[in-house]
Coordinates of C-alpha atoms in Angstrom, one line a residue:
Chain T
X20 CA 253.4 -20.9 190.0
X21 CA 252.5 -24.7 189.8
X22 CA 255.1 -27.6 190.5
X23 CA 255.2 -28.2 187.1
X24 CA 256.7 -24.8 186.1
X25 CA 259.2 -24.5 188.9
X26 CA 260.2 -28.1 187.7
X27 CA 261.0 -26.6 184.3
X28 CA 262.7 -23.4 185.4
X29 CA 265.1 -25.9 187.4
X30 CA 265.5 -28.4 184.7
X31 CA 266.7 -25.8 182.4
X32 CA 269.2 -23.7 184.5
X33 CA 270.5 -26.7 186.2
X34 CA 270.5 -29.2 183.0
X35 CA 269.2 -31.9 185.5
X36 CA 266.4 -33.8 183.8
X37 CA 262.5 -33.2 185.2
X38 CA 262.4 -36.7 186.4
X39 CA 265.1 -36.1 188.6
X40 CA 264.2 -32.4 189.8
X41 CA 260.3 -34.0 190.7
X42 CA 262.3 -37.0 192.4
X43 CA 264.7 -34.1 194.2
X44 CA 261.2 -32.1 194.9
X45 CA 259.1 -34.8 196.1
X46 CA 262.4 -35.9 198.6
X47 CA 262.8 -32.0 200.0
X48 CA 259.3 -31.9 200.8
X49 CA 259.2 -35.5 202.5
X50 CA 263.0 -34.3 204.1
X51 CA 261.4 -31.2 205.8
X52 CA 258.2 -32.5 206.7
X53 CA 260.4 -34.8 208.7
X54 CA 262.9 -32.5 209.9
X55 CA 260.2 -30.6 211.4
X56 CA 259.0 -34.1 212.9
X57 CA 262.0 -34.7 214.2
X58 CA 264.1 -31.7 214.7
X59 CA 261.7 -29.0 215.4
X60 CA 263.3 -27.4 212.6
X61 CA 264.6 -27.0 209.2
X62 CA 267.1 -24.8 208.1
X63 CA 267.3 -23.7 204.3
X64 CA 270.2 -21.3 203.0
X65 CA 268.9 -18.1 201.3
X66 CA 265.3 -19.0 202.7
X67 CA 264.6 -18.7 205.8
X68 CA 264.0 -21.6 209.0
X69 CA 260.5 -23.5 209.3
X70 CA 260.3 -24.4 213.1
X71 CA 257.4 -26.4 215.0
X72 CA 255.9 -24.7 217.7
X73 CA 253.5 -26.7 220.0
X74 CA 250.6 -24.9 221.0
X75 CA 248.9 -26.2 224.4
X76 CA 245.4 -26.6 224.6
X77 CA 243.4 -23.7 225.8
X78 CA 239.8 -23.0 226.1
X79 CA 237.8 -20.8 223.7
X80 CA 234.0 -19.6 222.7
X81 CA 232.5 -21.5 219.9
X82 CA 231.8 -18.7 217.4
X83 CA 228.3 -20.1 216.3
X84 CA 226.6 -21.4 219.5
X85 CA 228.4 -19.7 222.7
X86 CA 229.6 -23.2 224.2
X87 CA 233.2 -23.3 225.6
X88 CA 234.7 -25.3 223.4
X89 CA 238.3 -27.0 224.0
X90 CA 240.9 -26.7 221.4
X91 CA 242.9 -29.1 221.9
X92 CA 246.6 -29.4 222.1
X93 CA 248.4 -29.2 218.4
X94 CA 251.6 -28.4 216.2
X95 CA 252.5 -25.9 214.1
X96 CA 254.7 -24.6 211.5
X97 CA 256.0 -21.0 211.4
X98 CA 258.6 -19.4 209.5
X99 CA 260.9 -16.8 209.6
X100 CA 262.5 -15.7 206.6
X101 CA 266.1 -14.6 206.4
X102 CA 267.6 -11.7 206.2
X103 CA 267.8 -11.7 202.6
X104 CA 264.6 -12.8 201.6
X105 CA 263.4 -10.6 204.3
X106 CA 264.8 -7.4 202.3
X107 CA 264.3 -8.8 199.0
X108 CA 260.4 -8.7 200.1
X109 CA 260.7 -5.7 201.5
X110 CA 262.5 -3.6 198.7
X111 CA 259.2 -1.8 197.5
X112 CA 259.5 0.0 201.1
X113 CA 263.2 0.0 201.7
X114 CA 263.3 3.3 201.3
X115 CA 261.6 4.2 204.0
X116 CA 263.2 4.9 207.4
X117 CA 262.2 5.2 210.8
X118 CA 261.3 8.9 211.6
X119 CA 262.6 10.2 215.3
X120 CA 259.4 12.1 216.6
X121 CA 260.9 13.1 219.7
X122 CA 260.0 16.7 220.2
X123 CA 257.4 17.4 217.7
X124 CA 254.4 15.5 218.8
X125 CA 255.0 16.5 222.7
X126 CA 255.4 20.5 221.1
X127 CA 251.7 20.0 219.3
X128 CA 250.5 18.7 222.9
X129 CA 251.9 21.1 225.3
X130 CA 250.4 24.5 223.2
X131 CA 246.8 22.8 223.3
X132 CA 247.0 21.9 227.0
X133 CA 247.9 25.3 227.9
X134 CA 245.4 26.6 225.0
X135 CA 242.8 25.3 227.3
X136 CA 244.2 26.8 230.3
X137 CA 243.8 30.1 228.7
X138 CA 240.5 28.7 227.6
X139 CA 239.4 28.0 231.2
X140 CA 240.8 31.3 233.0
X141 CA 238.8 34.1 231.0
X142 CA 235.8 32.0 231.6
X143 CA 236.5 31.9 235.1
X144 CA 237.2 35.6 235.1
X145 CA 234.2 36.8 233.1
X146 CA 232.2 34.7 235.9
X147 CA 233.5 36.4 238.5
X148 CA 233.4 39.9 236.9
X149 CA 229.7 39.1 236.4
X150 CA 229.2 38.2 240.2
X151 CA 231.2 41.3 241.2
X152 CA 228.4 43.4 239.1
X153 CA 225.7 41.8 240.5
X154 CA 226.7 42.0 244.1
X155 CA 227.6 45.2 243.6
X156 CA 223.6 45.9 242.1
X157 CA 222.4 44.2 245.4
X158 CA 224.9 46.6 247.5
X159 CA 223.2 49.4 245.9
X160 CA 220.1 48.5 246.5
X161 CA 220.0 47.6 250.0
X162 CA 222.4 50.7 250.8
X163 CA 220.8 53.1 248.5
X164 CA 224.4 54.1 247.7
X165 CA 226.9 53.7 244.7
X166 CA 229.5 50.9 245.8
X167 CA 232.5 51.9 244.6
X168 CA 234.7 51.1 247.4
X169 CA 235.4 47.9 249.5
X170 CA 237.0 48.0 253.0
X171 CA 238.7 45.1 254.0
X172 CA 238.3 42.9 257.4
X173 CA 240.9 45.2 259.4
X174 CA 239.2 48.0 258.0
X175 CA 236.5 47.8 260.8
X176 CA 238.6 46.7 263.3
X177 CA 240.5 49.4 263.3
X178 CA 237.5 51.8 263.1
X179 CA 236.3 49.9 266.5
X180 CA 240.0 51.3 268.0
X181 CA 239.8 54.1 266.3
X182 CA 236.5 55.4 267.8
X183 CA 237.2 54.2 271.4
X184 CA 240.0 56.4 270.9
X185 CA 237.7 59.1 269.5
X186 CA 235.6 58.5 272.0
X187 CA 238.0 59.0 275.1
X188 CA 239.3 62.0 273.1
X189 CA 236.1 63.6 272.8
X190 CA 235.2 63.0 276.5
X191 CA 238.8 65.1 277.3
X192 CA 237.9 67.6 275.1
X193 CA 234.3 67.9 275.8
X194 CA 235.1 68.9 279.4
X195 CA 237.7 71.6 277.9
X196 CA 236.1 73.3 275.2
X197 CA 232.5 72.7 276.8
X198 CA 231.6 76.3 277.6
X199 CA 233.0 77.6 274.6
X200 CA 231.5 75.4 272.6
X201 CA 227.8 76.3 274.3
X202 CA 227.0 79.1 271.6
X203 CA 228.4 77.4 268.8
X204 CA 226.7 74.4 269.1
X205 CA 223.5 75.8 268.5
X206 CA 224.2 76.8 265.1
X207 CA 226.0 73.2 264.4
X208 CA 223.3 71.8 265.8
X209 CA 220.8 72.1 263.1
X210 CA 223.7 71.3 260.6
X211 CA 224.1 68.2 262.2
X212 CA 220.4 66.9 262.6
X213 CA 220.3 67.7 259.1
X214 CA 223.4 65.2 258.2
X215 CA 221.5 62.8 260.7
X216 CA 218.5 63.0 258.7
X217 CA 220.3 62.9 255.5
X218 CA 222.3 59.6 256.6
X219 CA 219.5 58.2 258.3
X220 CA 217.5 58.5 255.1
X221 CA 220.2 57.2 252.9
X222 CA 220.9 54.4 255.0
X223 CA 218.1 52.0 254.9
X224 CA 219.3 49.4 257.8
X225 CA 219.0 52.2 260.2
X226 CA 215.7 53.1 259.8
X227 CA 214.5 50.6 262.4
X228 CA 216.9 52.7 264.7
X229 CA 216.0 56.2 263.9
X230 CA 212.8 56.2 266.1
X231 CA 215.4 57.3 269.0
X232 CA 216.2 59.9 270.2
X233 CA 217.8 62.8 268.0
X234 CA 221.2 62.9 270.1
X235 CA 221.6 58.5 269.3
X236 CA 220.6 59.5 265.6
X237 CA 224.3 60.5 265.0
X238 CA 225.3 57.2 266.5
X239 CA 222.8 55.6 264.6
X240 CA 224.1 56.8 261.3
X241 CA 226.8 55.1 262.6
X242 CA 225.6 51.8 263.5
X243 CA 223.7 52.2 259.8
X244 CA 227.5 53.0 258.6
X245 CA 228.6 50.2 260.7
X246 CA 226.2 47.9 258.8
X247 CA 226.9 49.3 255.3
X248 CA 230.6 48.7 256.1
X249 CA 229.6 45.3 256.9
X250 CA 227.7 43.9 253.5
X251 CA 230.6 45.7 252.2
X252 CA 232.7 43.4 254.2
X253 CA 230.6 40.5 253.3
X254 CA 231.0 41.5 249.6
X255 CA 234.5 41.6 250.0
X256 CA 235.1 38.6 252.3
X257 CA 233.6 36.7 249.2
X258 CA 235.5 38.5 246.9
X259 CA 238.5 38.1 248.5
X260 CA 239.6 34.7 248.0
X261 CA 238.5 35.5 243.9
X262 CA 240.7 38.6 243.6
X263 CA 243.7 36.5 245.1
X264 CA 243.5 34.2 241.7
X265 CA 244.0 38.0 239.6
X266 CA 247.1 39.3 240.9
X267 CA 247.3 42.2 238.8
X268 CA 243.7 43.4 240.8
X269 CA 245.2 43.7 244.2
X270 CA 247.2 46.6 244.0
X271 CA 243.8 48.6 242.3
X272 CA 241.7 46.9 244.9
X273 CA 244.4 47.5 247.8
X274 CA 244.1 51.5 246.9
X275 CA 240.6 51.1 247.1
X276 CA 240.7 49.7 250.7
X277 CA 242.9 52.6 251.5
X278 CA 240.9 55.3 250.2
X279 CA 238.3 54.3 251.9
X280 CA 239.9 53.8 254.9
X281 CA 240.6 57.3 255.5
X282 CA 237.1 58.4 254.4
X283 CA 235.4 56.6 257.0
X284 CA 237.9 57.8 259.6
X285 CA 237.6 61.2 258.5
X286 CA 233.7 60.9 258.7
X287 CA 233.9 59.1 261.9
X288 CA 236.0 62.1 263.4
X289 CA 234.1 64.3 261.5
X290 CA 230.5 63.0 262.9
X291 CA 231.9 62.9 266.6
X292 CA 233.5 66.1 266.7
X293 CA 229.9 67.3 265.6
X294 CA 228.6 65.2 268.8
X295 CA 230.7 66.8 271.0
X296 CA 230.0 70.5 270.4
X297 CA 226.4 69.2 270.0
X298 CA 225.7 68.0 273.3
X299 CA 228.3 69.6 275.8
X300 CA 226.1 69.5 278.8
X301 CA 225.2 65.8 278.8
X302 CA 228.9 64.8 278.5
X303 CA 229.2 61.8 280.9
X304 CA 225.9 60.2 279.8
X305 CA 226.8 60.7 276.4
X306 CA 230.7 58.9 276.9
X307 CA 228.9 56.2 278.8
X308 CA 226.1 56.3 276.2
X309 CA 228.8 56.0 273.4
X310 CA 230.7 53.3 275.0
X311 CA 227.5 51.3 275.0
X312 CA 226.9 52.0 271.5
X313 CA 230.8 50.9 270.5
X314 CA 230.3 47.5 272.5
X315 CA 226.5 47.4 270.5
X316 CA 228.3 48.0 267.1
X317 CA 231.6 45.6 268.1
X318 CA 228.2 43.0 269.4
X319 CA 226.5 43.7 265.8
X320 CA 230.0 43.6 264.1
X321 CA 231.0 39.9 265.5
X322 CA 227.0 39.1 264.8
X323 CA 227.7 39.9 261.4
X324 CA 231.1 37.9 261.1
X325 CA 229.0 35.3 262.1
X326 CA 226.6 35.9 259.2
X327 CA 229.4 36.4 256.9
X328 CA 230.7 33.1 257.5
X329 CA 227.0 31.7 257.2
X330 CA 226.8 33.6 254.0
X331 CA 230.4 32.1 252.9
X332 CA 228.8 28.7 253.5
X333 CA 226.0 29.1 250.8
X334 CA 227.9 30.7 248.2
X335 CA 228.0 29.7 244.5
X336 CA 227.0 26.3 244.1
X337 CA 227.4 25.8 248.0
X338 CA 230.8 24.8 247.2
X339 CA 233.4 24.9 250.4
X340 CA 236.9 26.3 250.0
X341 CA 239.4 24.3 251.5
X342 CA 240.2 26.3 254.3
X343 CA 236.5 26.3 255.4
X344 CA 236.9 22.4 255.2
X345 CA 240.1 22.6 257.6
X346 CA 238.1 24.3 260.2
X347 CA 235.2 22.2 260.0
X348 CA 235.0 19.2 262.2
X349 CA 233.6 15.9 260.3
X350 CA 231.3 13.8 262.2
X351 CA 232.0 10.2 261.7
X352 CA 229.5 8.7 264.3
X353 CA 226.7 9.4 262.0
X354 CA 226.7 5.7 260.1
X355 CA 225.1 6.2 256.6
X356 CA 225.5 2.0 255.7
X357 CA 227.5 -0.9 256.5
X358 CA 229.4 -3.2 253.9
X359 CA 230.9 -6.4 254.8
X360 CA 234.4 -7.0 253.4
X361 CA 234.5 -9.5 251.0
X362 CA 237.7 -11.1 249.0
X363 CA 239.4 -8.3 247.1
X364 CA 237.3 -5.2 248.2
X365 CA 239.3 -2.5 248.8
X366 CA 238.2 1.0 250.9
X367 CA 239.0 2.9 247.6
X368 CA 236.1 0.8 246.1
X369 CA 233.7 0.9 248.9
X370 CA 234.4 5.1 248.2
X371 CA 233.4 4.8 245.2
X372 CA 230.3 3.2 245.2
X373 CA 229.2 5.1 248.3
X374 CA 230.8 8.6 247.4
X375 CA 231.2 8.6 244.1
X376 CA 234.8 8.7 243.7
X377 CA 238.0 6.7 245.3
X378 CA 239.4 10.0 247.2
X379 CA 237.0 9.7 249.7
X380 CA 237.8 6.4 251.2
X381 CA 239.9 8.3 253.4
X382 CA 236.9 9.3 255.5
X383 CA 235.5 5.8 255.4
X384 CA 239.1 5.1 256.8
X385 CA 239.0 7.5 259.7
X386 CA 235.5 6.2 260.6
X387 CA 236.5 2.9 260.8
X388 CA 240.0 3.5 262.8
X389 CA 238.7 1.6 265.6
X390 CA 238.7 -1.5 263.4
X391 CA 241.2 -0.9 260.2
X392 CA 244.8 -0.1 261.6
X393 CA 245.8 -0.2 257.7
X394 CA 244.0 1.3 255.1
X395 CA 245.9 -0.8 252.4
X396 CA 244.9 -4.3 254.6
X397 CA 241.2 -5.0 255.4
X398 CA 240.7 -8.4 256.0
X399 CA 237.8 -10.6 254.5
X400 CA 234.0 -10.2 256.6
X401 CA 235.1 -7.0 258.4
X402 CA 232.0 -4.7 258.7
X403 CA 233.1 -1.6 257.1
X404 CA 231.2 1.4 258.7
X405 CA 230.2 4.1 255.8
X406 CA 229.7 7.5 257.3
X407 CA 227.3 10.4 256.4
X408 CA 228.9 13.0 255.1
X409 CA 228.1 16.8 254.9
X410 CA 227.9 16.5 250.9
X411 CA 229.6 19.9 250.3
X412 CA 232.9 17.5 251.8
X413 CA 232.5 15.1 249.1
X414 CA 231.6 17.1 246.2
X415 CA 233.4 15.0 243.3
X416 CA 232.8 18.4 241.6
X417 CA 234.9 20.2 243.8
X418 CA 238.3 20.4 242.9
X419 CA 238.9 21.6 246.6
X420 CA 237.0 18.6 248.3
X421 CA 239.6 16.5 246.5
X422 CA 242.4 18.2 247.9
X423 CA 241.2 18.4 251.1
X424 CA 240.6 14.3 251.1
X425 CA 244.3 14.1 249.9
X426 CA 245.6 16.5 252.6
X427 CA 243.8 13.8 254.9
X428 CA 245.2 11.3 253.4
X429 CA 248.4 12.5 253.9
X430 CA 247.8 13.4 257.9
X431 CA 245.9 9.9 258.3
X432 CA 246.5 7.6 255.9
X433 CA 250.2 6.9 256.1
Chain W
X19 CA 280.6 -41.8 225.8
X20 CA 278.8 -40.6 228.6
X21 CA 275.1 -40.4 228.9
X22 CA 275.4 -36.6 229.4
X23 CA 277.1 -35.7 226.4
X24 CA 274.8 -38.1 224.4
X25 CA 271.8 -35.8 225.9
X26 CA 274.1 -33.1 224.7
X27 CA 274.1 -34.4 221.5
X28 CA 270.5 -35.0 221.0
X29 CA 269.6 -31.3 222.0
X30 CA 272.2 -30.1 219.7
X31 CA 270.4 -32.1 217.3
X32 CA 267.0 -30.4 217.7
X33 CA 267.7 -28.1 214.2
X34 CA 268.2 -29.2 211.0
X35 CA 270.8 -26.9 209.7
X36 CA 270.9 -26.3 205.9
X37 CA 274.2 -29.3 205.9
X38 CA 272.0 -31.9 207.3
X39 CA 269.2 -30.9 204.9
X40 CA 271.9 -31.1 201.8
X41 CA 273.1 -34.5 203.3
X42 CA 269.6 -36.0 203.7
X43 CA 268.9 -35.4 200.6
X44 CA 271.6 -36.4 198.7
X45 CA 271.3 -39.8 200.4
X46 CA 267.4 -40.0 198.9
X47 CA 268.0 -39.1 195.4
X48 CA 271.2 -40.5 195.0
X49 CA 272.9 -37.6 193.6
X50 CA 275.6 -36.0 194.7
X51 CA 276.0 -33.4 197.4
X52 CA 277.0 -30.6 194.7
X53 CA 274.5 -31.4 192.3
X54 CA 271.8 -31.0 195.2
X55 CA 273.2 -27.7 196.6
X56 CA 273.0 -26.5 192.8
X57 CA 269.3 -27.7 192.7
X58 CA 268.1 -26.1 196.0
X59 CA 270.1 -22.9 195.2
X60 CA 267.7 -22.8 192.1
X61 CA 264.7 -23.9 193.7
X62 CA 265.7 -21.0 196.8
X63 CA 266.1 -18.6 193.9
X64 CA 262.7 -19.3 192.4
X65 CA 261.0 -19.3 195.3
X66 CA 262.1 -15.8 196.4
X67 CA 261.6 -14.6 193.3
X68 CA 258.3 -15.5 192.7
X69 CA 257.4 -14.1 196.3
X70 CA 258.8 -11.1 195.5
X71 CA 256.5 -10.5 192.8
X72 CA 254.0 -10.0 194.8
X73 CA 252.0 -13.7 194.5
X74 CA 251.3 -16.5 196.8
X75 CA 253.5 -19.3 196.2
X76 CA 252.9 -22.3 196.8
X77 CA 256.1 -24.1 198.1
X78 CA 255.4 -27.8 197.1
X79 CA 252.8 -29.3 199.2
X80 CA 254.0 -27.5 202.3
X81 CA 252.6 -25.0 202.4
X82 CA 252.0 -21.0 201.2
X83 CA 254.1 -18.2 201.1
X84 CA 252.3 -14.6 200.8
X85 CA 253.2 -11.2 201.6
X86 CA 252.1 -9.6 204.5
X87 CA 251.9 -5.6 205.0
X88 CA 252.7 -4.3 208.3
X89 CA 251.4 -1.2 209.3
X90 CA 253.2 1.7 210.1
X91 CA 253.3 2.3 214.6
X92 CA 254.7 5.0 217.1
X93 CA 257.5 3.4 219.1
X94 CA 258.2 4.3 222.3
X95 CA 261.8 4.2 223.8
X96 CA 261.1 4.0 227.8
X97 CA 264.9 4.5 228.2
X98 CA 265.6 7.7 226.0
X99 CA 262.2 8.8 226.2
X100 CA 262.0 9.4 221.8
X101 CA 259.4 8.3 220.0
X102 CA 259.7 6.9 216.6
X103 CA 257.5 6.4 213.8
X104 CA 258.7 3.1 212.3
X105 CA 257.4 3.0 208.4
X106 CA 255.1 0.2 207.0
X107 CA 257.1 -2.9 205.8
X108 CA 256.4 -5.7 204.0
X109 CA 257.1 -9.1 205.4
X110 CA 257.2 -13.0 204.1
X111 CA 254.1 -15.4 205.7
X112 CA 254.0 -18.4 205.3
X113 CA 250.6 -21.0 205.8
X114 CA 251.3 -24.5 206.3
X115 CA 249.1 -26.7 203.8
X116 CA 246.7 -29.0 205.7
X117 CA 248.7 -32.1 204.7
X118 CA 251.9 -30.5 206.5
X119 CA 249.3 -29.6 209.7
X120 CA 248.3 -33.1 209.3
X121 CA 251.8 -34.8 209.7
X122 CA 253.2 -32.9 212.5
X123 CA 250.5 -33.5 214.9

């Protein structure tokens, strides 16, 4: 719409002549253009207000060649349209009002968040259920039995108790019965070395062992038991901190334990009554004997707690559990590098570029506690010792290693 | 009167309300305050109108008037905690003409 034609739409509904409108024009133009000037701004009924802003000079990037370039200070004009106007404008989309979306975006979220928590737990199961096979294969191999049971820790200990109390038992008894049992023992006899052979055959770890003498071979099975029990127990040490995250598993699992403890206490019984009415005459060699061979088999069972932790150490992924990290003692003498504080470095930082993630400045922190009393406040050209870690401690893959540096924090860093 | 209420007077002073405009003018052209308000009522009316329908208008050598879409954006009440979807909307713009930027430097 050109001057002219406003001019004539004004002329006609006001029944001013166009001279006058133009001169009336022309004057509002030069009126405002001067308000502004003067006033800053310019009111107009059923418009809207024209204000002048002034707009300090700031720095910018020349578009074409890169230079910093200086625009310099400068005026200008905005407007702001009244209310009217404003809706007149608008009318096309008046219609349209402002939609609460409270609960419904938060409702799609939450179901895909815990979609991939259900997404993230069978995967973790179906691992797990394919590690429990395939310890279960190596079991069988090495034992040359089926596994189908798993004692627990206590299961052994108990066994140790149980059999010093077999043993003592036996020794009573042995002097009772031992001239009745003379005759009988005979036949039994052969019955047992059979079971010997059988178990000694069956159980491959004491093979080594079944060079002694016939009368040990019993105790041998034993020690070969002892050591079955014991992968066992190494199979269910590291199965036991999985089967916590299954609750519905335990109680199955806890049955299991059971069942098997009383089979191995009925064997044990079993196998030393045998031993008693097998070798009457040699009675007090024999308890001494057997004593020995308890405090061999508690030496062998401790030897292999040690190896189970060993083992625990290099499972999957050599990843540590938490509590392993709470019993391990971190050496922070062992200096890896050195970084000299500058301004604005922060221990979180120095983490991350050494460790790999922020969490870990905490040990950074501790190695430094001669120096930093305030891990929030290092001050500029302090030489910040960074210690070597065991890397299973700062495994930024290990959900547990991050928890453990948090626990830390907790202890040390407030 | 005192000094302070003349600086009073002067910040008061810093809008030209749509009185002042009216007054101004009718001092220029000579005609009388009525006959102004009638012209700029008409002159307001066109103006709007013209925007409305959807063109750029120039408004005398100011400057431009166009309409501007806004897009439609998720609000987020920190207090209640609601979001809100506030619906695209169309506003007024207005460019100044290069002889306006020129004479308010």
């Amino acid at each position: 719409m050109t001057k002219n034609e406003i001019i004539s739409i004004i002329a006609e509904r006001t029944g001013v002549n166009r001279a006058d409108v133009r001169l009336f024009l022309d004057k509002f133009n030069e009126i405002v253009l001067q308000g502004l000037n003067d006033d800053q701004m310019v009111k107009i009924k059923g418009l809207g207000t024209f204000k002048m802003v002034s707009v300090k000079a700031r720095k910018s990037v020349s578009v074409n060649g890169g230079e910093t370039i200086e625009i310099p200070a400068h005026n200008k004009v905005t407007f702001t349209a009244e209310k009217i106007f404003a809706d007149m404008v608008n009318e096309p989309l008046a219609h349209l009002e402002v939609v609460e979306l409270s609960d419904s975006p938060v409702e799609d979220e939450d179901p895909a968040e815990e979609g991939s928590d259900e997404f993230v737990t069978p995967a973790r199961m179906k691992k797990l259920s394919e590690d429990a096979v395939e310890l279960k294969g190596l079991l069988a191999d090495i034992n040359g039995l089926p596994v189908n049971v798993e004692p627990e820790k206590e299961v052994t200990v108990e066994e140790n108790t149980v059999e010093e109390n077999v043993v003592e038992e036996v020794a009573v008894e042995e002097s009772v019965v031992e001239e009745v049992a003379v005759e009988e023992s005979v036949v039994e006899e052969v019955a047992v070395e059979e079971s010997v052979v059988e178990e000694s055959t069956v159980e491959e770890n004491s093979v080594e062992e079944s060079s002694l003498k016939e009368e040990n071979d019993n105790q041998n099975g034993q020690v070969g038991e002892y050591e079955k029990v014991d992968d066992e127990h190494n199979y269910e040490e590291s199965k036991k901190d999985e089967t916590m995250t299954h609750g519905g598993k335990v109680g199955r699992i806890f049955l299991l334990v059971m069942l098997l403890l009383l089979v191995i206490v009925g064997a044990i019984y079993y196998v030393n009554f045998k031993q008693v009415a097998d070798v009457p005459e040699k009675e007090a060699e024999l308890v001494v004997e057997r004593k020995d061979t308890v405090e061999v088999k508690r030496d062998t069972v401790e030897v292999k707690e040690d190896t189970v932790v060993m083992e625990e150490d290099k499972l999957p992924d050599g990843r540590l559990t938490i509590e392993q990290m709470r019993t391990m003692k971190i050496d922070y003498s062992r200096i890896k590098a050195t970084e000299t504080v500058r301004d604005g470095s922060r221990l979180t930082m120095i983490a991350l570029r050494a460790y790999g993630c922020k969490e870990f400045w905490i040990h950074i922190y501790l190695a430094n506690r001669d120096q930093v009393s305030n891990p929030g406040q290092i001050t500029t050209g302090m030489v910040i010792k960074i210690p070597e870690i065991d890397g299973r401690l700062i495994d930024t893959t290990n959900p547990d290693c991050l928890q453990y540096a948090k626990e830390l924090q907790n202890k040390y860093g407030k | 009167m005192p000094a302070n209420l003349n600086c009073l007077a002067k910040y008061y002073d810093k809008n030209m309300n749509h009185k002042e405009l009216q007054a101004a003018l009718a001092e220029k052209t000579g005609m009388s305050q009525k006959q102004c308000q009638a012209i700029l009522d008409v002159f307001v009316d066109v103006m709007r109108k013209s925007v409305v329908e959807g063109e750029s208008t120039q408004m005398l050598d100011l400057g431009a008037f166009d309409v501007r879409e806004k897009e439609q954006k998720v609000m987020f009440n920190p207090l209640t905690g609601k979001r809100s979807l506030i619906p695209p909307k169309l506003v007024v713009g207005f460019k100044a003409s290069a002889t306006t930027k020129n004479q308010i430097k």
